[in-house]
PDB file of C-alpha atoms in Angstrom:
ATOM      1  CA  MET A  29      23.726 191.187   8.169  1.00  0.00           C
ATOM      2  CA  PRO A  30      22.585 193.732   5.567  1.00  0.00           C
ATOM      3  CA  ILE A  31      19.278 192.784   3.940  1.00  0.00           C
ATOM      4  CA  GLU A  32      18.973 193.408   0.214  1.00  0.00           C
ATOM      5  CA  GLY A  33      16.607 196.264  -0.551  1.00  0.00           C
ATOM      6  CA  PHE A  34      16.608 197.588   3.017  1.00  0.00           C
ATOM      7  CA  THR A  35      19.183 200.318   3.627  1.00  0.00           C
ATOM      8  CA  SER A  36      17.839 200.599   7.166  1.00  0.00           C
ATOM      9  CA  SER A  37      19.154 197.093   7.885  1.00  0.00           C
ATOM     10  CA  THR A  38      22.694 198.519   7.942  1.00  0.00           C
ATOM     11  CA  ILE A  39      21.584 200.835  10.757  1.00  0.00           C
ATOM     12  CA  ILE A  40      20.164 197.879  12.674  1.00  0.00           C
ATOM     13  CA  ASP A  41      23.368 195.943  11.947  1.00  0.00           C
ATOM     14  CA  GLN A  42      25.394 198.792  13.403  1.00  0.00           C
ATOM     15  CA  LEU A  43      23.319 198.665  16.572  1.00  0.00           C
ATOM     16  CA  THR A  44      23.571 194.866  16.665  1.00  0.00           C
ATOM     17  CA  GLY A  45      27.331 195.020  16.200  1.00  0.00           C
ATOM     18  CA  VAL A  46      27.733 197.392  19.117  1.00  0.00           C
ATOM     19  CA  LEU A  47      25.609 195.251  21.439  1.00  0.00           C
ATOM     20  CA  THR A  48      27.482 192.151  20.340  1.00  0.00           C
ATOM     21  CA  ALA A  49      30.880 193.762  20.822  1.00  0.00           C
ATOM     22  CA  LEU A  50      30.248 195.282  24.242  1.00  0.00           C
ATOM     23  CA  SER A  51      31.168 193.356  27.361  1.00  0.00           C
ATOM     24  CA  ALA A  52      28.296 192.063  29.495  1.00  0.00           C
ATOM     25  CA  ASP A  53      28.673 194.935  31.972  1.00  0.00           C
ATOM     26  CA  GLU A  54      28.870 197.590  29.255  1.00  0.00           C
ATOM     27  CA  ARG A  55      25.853 196.138  27.481  1.00  0.00           C
ATOM     28  CA  LYS A  56      23.900 196.185  30.737  1.00  0.00           C
ATOM     29  CA  LYS A  57      24.711 199.878  31.166  1.00  0.00           C
ATOM     30  CA  GLU A  58      23.417 200.664  27.670  1.00  0.00           C
ATOM     31  CA  VAL A  59      20.248 198.667  28.325  1.00  0.00           C
ATOM     32  CA  ASN A  60      19.662 200.538  31.579  1.00  0.00           C
ATOM     33  CA  LYS A  61      19.908 203.856  29.741  1.00  0.00           C
ATOM     34  CA  THR A  62      16.953 202.934  27.562  1.00  0.00           C
ATOM     35  CA  LYS A  63      14.856 200.329  29.395  1.00  0.00           C
ATOM     36  CA  ALA A  64      12.588 199.725  26.427  1.00  0.00           C
ATOM     37  CA  VAL A  65      11.855 197.278  23.630  1.00  0.00           C
ATOM     38  CA  TYR A  66      11.437 198.789  20.145  1.00  0.00           C
ATOM     39  CA  ALA A  67       9.663 196.968  17.322  1.00  0.00           C
ATOM     40  CA  PHE A  68       9.982 198.235  13.752  1.00  0.00           C
ATOM     41  CA  GLU A  69       7.926 197.401  10.668  1.00  0.00           C
ATOM     42  CA  VAL A  70       9.875 198.720   7.679  1.00  0.00           C
ATOM     43  CA  THR A  71       8.604 198.858   4.102  1.00  0.00           C
ATOM     44  CA  ASN A  72      11.100 199.312   1.284  1.00  0.00           C
ATOM     45  CA  SER A  73      10.721 200.979  -2.111  1.00  0.00           C
ATOM     46  CA  GLU A  74       9.408 197.750  -3.632  1.00  0.00           C
ATOM     47  CA  GLY A  75       6.653 197.416  -1.037  1.00  0.00           C
ATOM     48  CA  LYS A  76       8.364 194.550   0.789  1.00  0.00           C
ATOM     49  CA  LYS A  77       8.240 194.491   4.578  1.00  0.00           C
ATOM     50  CA  HIS A  78      10.827 193.458   7.136  1.00  0.00           C
ATOM     51  CA  TYR A  79      10.575 193.476  10.899  1.00  0.00           C
ATOM     52  CA  PHE A  80      13.129 194.251  13.609  1.00  0.00           C
ATOM     53  CA  VAL A  81      12.875 193.991  17.393  1.00  0.00           C
ATOM     54  CA  VAL A  82      15.479 195.776  19.507  1.00  0.00           C
ATOM     55  CA  ASP A  83      15.530 194.679  23.133  1.00  0.00           C
ATOM     56  CA  LEU A  84      17.127 197.420  25.194  1.00  0.00           C
ATOM     57  CA  LYS A  85      15.256 196.394  28.312  1.00  0.00           C
ATOM     58  CA  GLN A  86      16.489 192.936  29.261  1.00  0.00           C
ATOM     59  CA  ALA A  87      19.107 191.008  27.266  1.00  0.00           C
ATOM     60  CA  GLY A  88      20.258 193.710  24.848  1.00  0.00           C
ATOM     61  CA  ARG A  89      19.462 191.652  21.787  1.00  0.00           C
ATOM     62  CA  VAL A  90      18.289 192.368  18.242  1.00  0.00           C
ATOM     63  CA  THR A  91      16.187 190.023  16.116  1.00  0.00           C
ATOM     64  CA  ASP A  92      14.615 190.364  12.716  1.00  0.00           C
ATOM     65  CA  GLY A  93      12.424 188.460  10.303  1.00  0.00           C
ATOM     66  CA  ALA A  94      10.209 188.550   7.267  1.00  0.00           C
ATOM     67  CA  SER A  95       7.177 188.424   9.571  1.00  0.00           C
ATOM     68  CA  GLU A  96       6.298 190.169  12.811  1.00  0.00           C
ATOM     69  CA  ALA A  97       6.051 186.836  14.637  1.00  0.00           C
ATOM     70  CA  GLU A  98       9.448 185.686  13.368  1.00  0.00           C
ATOM     71  CA  ALA A  99      11.165 188.887  14.504  1.00  0.00           C
ATOM     72  CA  ALA A 100       9.445 188.815  17.910  1.00  0.00           C
ATOM     73  CA  LYS A 101      10.343 185.198  18.687  1.00  0.00           C
ATOM     74  CA  GLY A 102      12.080 184.973  22.050  1.00  0.00           C
ATOM     75  CA  GLN A 103      11.865 188.703  22.659  1.00  0.00           C
ATOM     76  CA  PRO A 104      10.031 190.639  25.411  1.00  0.00           C
ATOM     77  CA  LYS A 105       6.783 192.399  24.500  1.00  0.00           C
ATOM     78  CA  PRO A 106       7.567 195.686  22.680  1.00  0.00           C
ATOM     79  CA  ASP A 107       6.955 198.929  24.566  1.00  0.00           C
ATOM     80  CA  ILE A 108       6.629 200.746  21.256  1.00  0.00           C
ATOM     81  CA  SER A 109       5.914 199.625  17.692  1.00  0.00           C
ATOM     82  CA  ILE A 110       7.030 201.927  14.893  1.00  0.00           C
ATOM     83  CA  THR A 111       5.817 201.553  11.305  1.00  0.00           C
ATOM     84  CA  LEU A 112       7.682 203.496   8.627  1.00  0.00           C
ATOM     85  CA  ASN A 113       9.330 203.162   5.251  1.00  0.00           C
ATOM     86  CA  ASP A 114      12.976 202.362   4.680  1.00  0.00           C
ATOM     87  CA  ALA A 115      13.923 205.833   3.422  1.00  0.00           C
ATOM     88  CA  THR A 116      12.325 207.563   6.416  1.00  0.00           C
ATOM     89  CA  PHE A 117      14.165 205.285   8.846  1.00  0.00           C
ATOM     90  CA  VAL A 118      17.448 206.203   7.170  1.00  0.00           C
ATOM     91  CA  LYS A 119      16.656 209.944   7.290  1.00  0.00           C
ATOM     92  CA  ILE A 120      15.825 209.723  11.003  1.00  0.00           C
ATOM     93  CA  SER A 121      19.071 207.878  11.705  1.00  0.00           C
ATOM     94  CA  GLU A 122      21.045 210.519   9.781  1.00  0.00           C
ATOM     95  CA  GLY A 123      19.389 213.354  11.702  1.00  0.00           C
ATOM     96  CA  LYS A 124      17.746 214.759   8.555  1.00  0.00           C
ATOM     97  CA  THR A 125      14.295 214.472  10.133  1.00  0.00           C
ATOM     98  CA  THR A 126      12.679 213.422  13.400  1.00  0.00           C
ATOM     99  CA  ALA A 127      10.319 210.639  14.338  1.00  0.00           C
ATOM    100  CA  ALA A 128       7.963 213.217  15.840  1.00  0.00           C
ATOM    101  CA  GLY A 129       7.945 215.300  12.665  1.00  0.00           C
ATOM    102  CA  GLU A 130       7.363 212.262  10.454  1.00  0.00           C
ATOM    103  CA  PHE A 131       4.618 211.095  12.818  1.00  0.00           C
ATOM    104  CA  MET A 132       2.842 214.411  12.371  1.00  0.00           C
ATOM    105  CA  SER A 133       3.148 214.106   8.592  1.00  0.00           C
ATOM    106  CA  GLY A 134       1.769 210.570   8.652  1.00  0.00           C
ATOM    107  CA  LYS A 135       4.933 208.856   7.436  1.00  0.00           C
ATOM    108  CA  VAL A 136       5.504 207.236  10.826  1.00  0.00           C
ATOM    109  CA  LYS A 137       2.884 205.331  12.797  1.00  0.00           C
ATOM    110  CA  ILE A 138       3.412 204.596  16.465  1.00  0.00           C
ATOM    111  CA  LYS A 139       1.686 202.198  18.835  1.00  0.00           C
ATOM    112  CA  GLY A 140       2.523 202.076  22.520  1.00  0.00           C
ATOM    113  CA  ASN A 141       4.623 204.533  24.510  1.00  0.00           C
ATOM    114  CA  MET A 142       4.735 207.690  22.380  1.00  0.00           C
ATOM    115  CA  MET A 143       7.505 209.210  24.505  1.00  0.00           C
ATOM    116  CA  LEU A 144       9.862 206.443  23.407  1.00  0.00           C
ATOM    117  CA  GLY A 145       9.370 207.646  19.850  1.00  0.00           C
ATOM    118  CA  LEU A 146      10.914 210.968  20.827  1.00  0.00           C
ATOM    119  CA  LYS A 147      13.936 209.105  22.156  1.00  0.00           C
ATOM    120  CA  LEU A 148      14.571 207.262  18.886  1.00  0.00           C
ATOM    121  CA  GLU A 149      16.930 209.838  17.325  1.00  0.00           C
ATOM    122  CA  PRO A 150      19.112 210.195  20.466  1.00  0.00           C
ATOM    123  CA  LEU A 151      19.168 206.403  20.739  1.00  0.00           C
ATOM    124  CA  LEU A 152      20.370 205.898  17.155  1.00  0.00           C
ATOM    125  CA  LYS A 153      22.867 208.750  17.525  1.00  0.00           C
ATOM    126  CA  ARG A 154      24.260 207.213  20.705  1.00  0.00           C
ATOM    127  CA  PHE A 155      24.817 203.818  19.130  1.00  0.00           C
ATOM    128  CA  LYS A 156      26.319 205.353  15.993  1.00  0.00           C
ATOM    129  CA  LYS A 157      28.829 207.175  18.191  1.00  0.00           C
ATOM    130  CA  LEU A 158      29.562 203.968  20.087  1.00  0.00           C
ATOM    131  CA  SER A 159      30.242 202.113  16.831  1.00  0.00           C
ATOM    132  CA  GLU A 160      32.692 204.828  15.751  1.00  0.00           C
ATOM    133  CA  THR A 161      34.596 204.769  19.042  1.00  0.00           C
ATOM    134  CA  LEU A 162      34.474 201.019  19.656  1.00  0.00           C
ATOM    135  CA  PRO A 163      38.049 199.826  20.187  1.00  0.00           C
ATOM    136  CA  ALA A 164      39.242 197.204  17.753  1.00  0.00           C
ATOM    137  CA  THR A 165      40.258 195.081  20.737  1.00  0.00           C
ATOM    138  CA  GLN A 166      36.758 195.095  22.262  1.00  0.00           C
ATOM    139  CA  ALA A 167      35.621 191.551  22.885  1.00  0.00           C
ATOM    140  CA  VAL A 168      32.445 190.218  21.342  1.00  0.00           C
ATOM    141  CA  SER A 169      29.933 189.395  24.044  1.00  0.00           C
ATOM    142  CA  PRO A 170      29.292 185.844  25.252  1.00  0.00           C
ATOM    143  CA  VAL A 171      26.477 183.973  23.558  1.00  0.00           C
ATOM    144  CA  ALA A 172      24.981 180.587  23.970  1.00  0.00           C
ATOM    145  CA  THR A 173      27.039 177.938  22.232  1.00  0.00           C
ATOM    146  CA  GLY A 174      26.654 174.399  21.108  1.00  0.00           C
ATOM    147  CA  SER A 175      28.533 171.393  22.406  1.00  0.00           C
ATOM    148  CA  SER A 176      31.943 173.058  22.424  1.00  0.00           C
ATOM    149  CA  GLY A 177      31.480 174.413  25.926  1.00  0.00           C
ATOM    150  CA  ASP A 178      33.242 177.665  24.989  1.00  0.00           C
ATOM    151  CA  SER A 179      31.024 180.538  26.155  1.00  0.00           C
ATOM    152  CA  SER A 180      32.640 183.480  24.386  1.00  0.00           C
ATOM    153  CA  LEU A 181      33.332 184.577  20.861  1.00  0.00           C
ATOM    154  CA  HIS A 182      36.687 185.883  19.731  1.00  0.00           C
ATOM    155  CA  THR A 183      37.424 189.556  19.217  1.00  0.00           C
ATOM    156  CA  ILE A 184      35.816 190.383  15.886  1.00  0.00           C
ATOM    157  CA  ALA A 185      34.399 193.911  15.788  1.00  0.00           C
ATOM    158  CA  ALA A 186      36.832 196.593  14.650  1.00  0.00           C
ATOM    159  CA  LYS A 187      36.304 200.340  14.770  1.00  0.00           C
ATOM    160  CA  GLY A 188      35.223 201.777  11.439  1.00  0.00           C
ATOM    161  CA  TYR A 189      34.950 198.416   9.675  1.00  0.00           C
ATOM    162  CA  ASN A 190      31.310 197.595   8.907  1.00  0.00           C
ATOM    163  CA  GLY A 191      32.477 194.335   7.383  1.00  0.00           C
ATOM    164  CA  SER A 192      33.537 193.251  10.857  1.00  0.00           C
ATOM    165  CA  LEU A 193      29.908 193.598  11.967  1.00  0.00           C
ATOM    166  CA  VAL A 194      28.930 191.217   9.172  1.00  0.00           C
ATOM    167  CA  LEU A 195      31.596 188.804  10.370  1.00  0.00           C
ATOM    168  CA  ALA A 196      30.388 189.163  13.966  1.00  0.00           C
ATOM    169  CA  GLN A 197      26.889 188.227  12.803  1.00  0.00           C
ATOM    170  CA  ILE A 198      28.268 185.205  10.947  1.00  0.00           C
ATOM    171  CA  ALA A 199      30.109 184.138  14.091  1.00  0.00           C
ATOM    172  CA  LYS A 200      26.985 184.595  16.184  1.00  0.00           C
ATOM    173  CA  THR A 201      24.837 182.576  13.796  1.00  0.00           C
ATOM    174  CA  LEU A 202      27.317 179.722  13.487  1.00  0.00           C
ATOM    175  CA  SER A 203      27.844 179.593  17.250  1.00  0.00           C
ATOM    176  CA  THR A 204      24.155 179.316  18.055  1.00  0.00           C
ATOM    177  CA  ASP A 205      22.858 177.094  15.253  1.00  0.00           C
ATOM    178  CA  ASP A 206      24.679 173.758  15.323  1.00  0.00           C
ATOM    179  CA  ALA A 207      22.756 172.255  12.405  1.00  0.00           C
ATOM    180  CA  LYS A 208      23.421 175.289  10.210  1.00  0.00           C
ATOM    181  CA  ARG A 209      27.100 175.344  11.169  1.00  0.00           C
ATOM    182  CA  GLN A 210      27.640 171.660  10.398  1.00  0.00           C
ATOM    183  CA  SER A 211      25.829 172.006   7.069  1.00  0.00           C
ATOM    184  CA  ILE A 212      27.929 175.010   6.042  1.00  0.00           C
ATOM    185  CA  LEU A 213      31.214 173.443   7.131  1.00  0.00           C
ATOM    186  CA  LYS A 214      30.483 170.270   5.188  1.00  0.00           C
ATOM    187  CA  ALA A 215      29.464 172.164   2.043  1.00  0.00           C
ATOM    188  CA  THR A 216      32.328 174.689   2.172  1.00  0.00           C
ATOM    189  CA  ASN A 217      35.318 172.723   3.511  1.00  0.00           C
ATOM    190  CA  ALA A 218      37.693 175.675   3.187  1.00  0.00           C
ATOM    191  CA  VAL A 219      39.574 178.316   5.140  1.00  0.00           C
ATOM    192  CA  PHE A 220      39.326 181.925   3.959  1.00  0.00           C
ATOM    193  CA  GLN A 221      41.431 184.923   4.856  1.00  0.00           C
ATOM    194  CA  LEU A 222      39.679 188.246   4.336  1.00  0.00           C
ATOM    195  CA  ASP A 223      41.834 191.345   4.041  1.00  0.00           C
ATOM    196  CA  LEU A 224      39.530 194.362   4.307  1.00  0.00           C
ATOM    197  CA  ASP A 225      40.796 197.817   3.447  1.00  0.00           C
ATOM    198  CA  GLY A 226      39.235 200.411   5.759  1.00  0.00           C
ATOM    199  CA  PRO A 227      39.907 203.647   7.641  1.00  0.00           C
ATOM    200  CA  GLN A 228      42.844 202.174   9.579  1.00  0.00           C
ATOM    201  CA  GLY A 229      44.405 200.356   6.659  1.00  0.00           C
ATOM    202  CA  THR A 230      44.086 196.648   5.985  1.00  0.00           C
ATOM    203  CA  LYS A 231      42.728 194.363   8.705  1.00  0.00           C
ATOM    204  CA  SER A 232      42.436 190.615   8.401  1.00  0.00           C
ATOM    205  CA  TRP A 233      39.992 187.962   9.535  1.00  0.00           C
ATOM    206  CA  VAL A 234      39.898 184.207   9.050  1.00  0.00           C
ATOM    207  CA  LEU A 235      36.806 182.154   8.304  1.00  0.00           C
ATOM    208  CA  ASP A 236      37.544 178.566   9.266  1.00  0.00           C
ATOM    209  CA  LEU A 237      34.776 176.707   7.502  1.00  0.00           C
ATOM    210  CA  LYS A 238      36.266 173.241   7.502  1.00  0.00           C
ATOM    211  CA  PRO A 239      34.516 170.318   9.223  1.00  0.00           C
ATOM    212  CA  GLY A 240      35.624 170.151  12.831  1.00  0.00           C
ATOM    213  CA  ALA A 241      35.767 173.908  13.394  1.00  0.00           C
ATOM    214  CA  GLY A 242      34.417 174.739  16.845  1.00  0.00           C
ATOM    215  CA  ALA A 243      31.233 176.660  17.500  1.00  0.00           C
ATOM    216  CA  THR A 244      33.141 179.787  18.507  1.00  0.00           C
ATOM    217  CA  SER A 245      36.186 179.476  16.266  1.00  0.00           C
ATOM    218  CA  THR A 246      34.723 179.813  12.773  1.00  0.00           C
ATOM    219  CA  VAL A 247      35.566 183.530  12.622  1.00  0.00           C
ATOM    220  CA  LEU A 248      38.911 184.696  13.951  1.00  0.00           C
ATOM    221  CA  PRO A 249      40.638 188.098  13.919  1.00  0.00           C
ATOM    222  CA  GLY A 250      44.043 188.244  12.295  1.00  0.00           C
ATOM    223  CA  THR A 251      45.718 186.458   9.413  1.00  0.00           C
ATOM    224  CA  ALA A 252      45.706 182.743   8.736  1.00  0.00           C
ATOM    225  CA  ALA A 253      49.355 182.540   9.805  1.00  0.00           C
ATOM    226  CA  GLN A 254      48.628 184.325  13.070  1.00  0.00           C
ATOM    227  CA  ASN A 255      45.863 181.824  13.763  1.00  0.00           C
ATOM    228  CA  LYS A 256      48.029 178.879  12.673  1.00  0.00           C
ATOM    229  CA  LYS A 257      45.711 178.128   9.766  1.00  0.00           C
ATOM    230  CA  THR A 258      46.325 177.532   6.075  1.00  0.00           C
ATOM    231  CA  ALA A 259      43.987 179.603   3.924  1.00  0.00           C
ATOM    232  CA  GLY A 260      42.779 178.131   0.646  1.00  0.00           C
ATOM    233  CA  VAL A 261      42.347 181.675  -0.617  1.00  0.00           C
ATOM    234  CA  VAL A 262      43.102 185.196   0.555  1.00  0.00           C
ATOM    235  CA  LEU A 263      40.454 187.667  -0.580  1.00  0.00           C
ATOM    236  CA  ILE A 264      41.468 191.320  -0.709  1.00  0.00           C
ATOM    237  CA  LEU A 265      38.821 194.031  -1.026  1.00  0.00           C
ATOM    238  CA  LYS A 266      37.527 197.258   0.455  1.00  0.00           C
ATOM    239  CA  ASP A 267      35.458 197.030   3.612  1.00  0.00           C
ATOM    240  CA  ALA A 268      32.472 198.674   1.867  1.00  0.00           C
ATOM    241  CA  ASP A 269      32.680 196.219  -1.029  1.00  0.00           C
ATOM    242  CA  PHE A 270      32.608 193.280   1.377  1.00  0.00           C
ATOM    243  CA  VAL A 271      29.437 194.692   2.937  1.00  0.00           C
ATOM    244  CA  ASP A 272      27.931 194.951  -0.567  1.00  0.00           C
ATOM    245  CA  LEU A 273      29.002 191.374  -1.256  1.00  0.00           C
ATOM    246  CA  ALA A 274      27.321 190.232   1.957  1.00  0.00           C
ATOM    247  CA  SER A 275      24.103 192.114   1.156  1.00  0.00           C
ATOM    248  CA  GLY A 276      23.922 190.770  -2.391  1.00  0.00           C
ATOM    249  CA  LYS A 277      24.476 194.155  -4.027  1.00  0.00           C
ATOM    250  CA  LEU A 278      27.733 192.834  -5.445  1.00  0.00           C
ATOM    251  CA  THR A 279      28.662 189.368  -6.693  1.00  0.00           C
ATOM    252  CA  GLY A 280      32.073 187.789  -6.390  1.00  0.00           C
ATOM    253  CA  GLN A 281      32.337 187.470 -10.147  1.00  0.00           C
ATOM    254  CA  SER A 282      31.472 191.110 -10.869  1.00  0.00           C
ATOM    255  CA  ALA A 283      33.764 192.283  -8.062  1.00  0.00           C
ATOM    256  CA  PHE A 284      36.637 190.241  -9.474  1.00  0.00           C
ATOM    257  CA  MET A 285      36.034 191.328 -13.057  1.00  0.00           C
ATOM    258  CA  GLY A 286      35.697 194.963 -11.978  1.00  0.00           C
ATOM    259  CA  GLY A 287      38.941 194.915 -10.027  1.00  0.00           C
ATOM    260  CA  LYS A 288      37.218 195.346  -6.653  1.00  0.00           C
ATOM    261  CA  LEU A 289      38.216 191.867  -5.498  1.00  0.00           C
ATOM    262  CA  LYS A 290      41.754 190.499  -5.623  1.00  0.00           C
ATOM    263  CA  SER A 291      42.768 187.045  -4.546  1.00  0.00           C
ATOM    264  CA  LYS A 292      45.711 184.861  -3.706  1.00  0.00           C
ATOM    265  CA  GLY A 293      45.000 181.181  -4.047  1.00  0.00           C
ATOM    266  CA  ASN A 294      41.887 179.394  -5.287  1.00  0.00           C
ATOM    267  CA  ILE A 295      39.593 182.122  -6.637  1.00  0.00           C
ATOM    268  CA  MET A 296      36.783 179.585  -7.071  1.00  0.00           C
ATOM    269  CA  LEU A 297      36.457 179.521  -3.303  1.00  0.00           C
ATOM    270  CA  ALA A 298      35.095 183.077  -3.541  1.00  0.00           C
ATOM    271  CA  LEU A 299      31.942 181.544  -5.011  1.00  0.00           C
ATOM    272  CA  LYS A 300      31.652 179.308  -1.964  1.00  0.00           C
ATOM    273  CA  LEU A 301      31.967 182.332   0.277  1.00  0.00           C
ATOM    274  CA  GLU A 302      28.978 183.904  -1.472  1.00  0.00           C
ATOM    275  CA  SER A 303      26.967 180.765  -0.714  1.00  0.00           C
ATOM    276  CA  VAL A 304      28.022 180.986   2.930  1.00  0.00           C
ATOM    277  CA  LEU A 305      26.962 184.642   3.156  1.00  0.00           C
ATOM    278  CA  LYS A 306      23.552 183.792   1.671  1.00  0.00           C
ATOM    279  CA  ALA A 307      23.077 180.817   4.006  1.00  0.00           C
ATOM    280  CA  VAL A 308      24.027 182.771   7.112  1.00  0.00           C
ATOM    281  CA  LYS A 309      21.870 185.714   6.022  1.00  0.00           C
ATOM    282  CA  GLY A 310      18.846 183.415   6.101  1.00  0.00           C
ATOM    283  CA  ALA A 311      19.830 181.875   9.410  1.00  0.00           C
ATOM    284  CA  ALA A 312      20.550 185.223  11.069  1.00  0.00           C
ATOM    285  CA  ALA A 313      16.932 186.280  10.619  1.00  0.00           C
ATOM    286  CA  LYS A 314      15.888 183.397  12.853  1.00  0.00           C
ATOM    287  CA  LEU A 315      18.085 184.347  15.802  1.00  0.00           C
TER     288      LEU A 315
END
């Protein structure tokens, strides 16, 4: 999920979304192309640090945290550690500069396998291309679940919809953290339908956040009617605005007042959705 103040987190989210959406076999192929674990220490414009570990050597998993130890929890030892600022990370991902060039200028520090640093731009470019060509019907990969016994998440990721990557992260968090899921369901007690306007028109997802929702059924593709649910509110907004809402750049109230958010049903539930996004954002960092 996007982290406020860190534009680079959207790049990591894109990579995470691809790995989550690929099938087990496809993910294994991507891992075998890289065979390395990348660790990033990113400093934003306010001097705050955030850490990301990208495992493209074993499980194909991405973790992050406010500390190096938190981000590295459960991950293999990094083959390369890259220290850089948020703006430089973004420029590298956009192809406006190279890791090697920024290393020579002192803006990037590297520990470990230097050759992997040269592979960073092709790696980011490859995953960006994958995210753009990812079929909307691609299944989200299996993850460990709680007591439900269901070992796979529903189809969530949709081509060109970054909001779907946020929703995939929500689904992943709620499926792997039983205590967090139960707490959120109890506090929210509502079903949301999100209609996101993106490059292929409007696509819908359902957030079933009522007590009793299963570990892998809190986020569902399609409308409430298609999923045989009754939504307490239907929230209609642009895909980009939903991403801003999830990252904290936009509030439900300001979006509604500014005409960016439309609703059918109980608009007050939009405030509950903000609380859910904040709660899951904190939990996601621990995965």
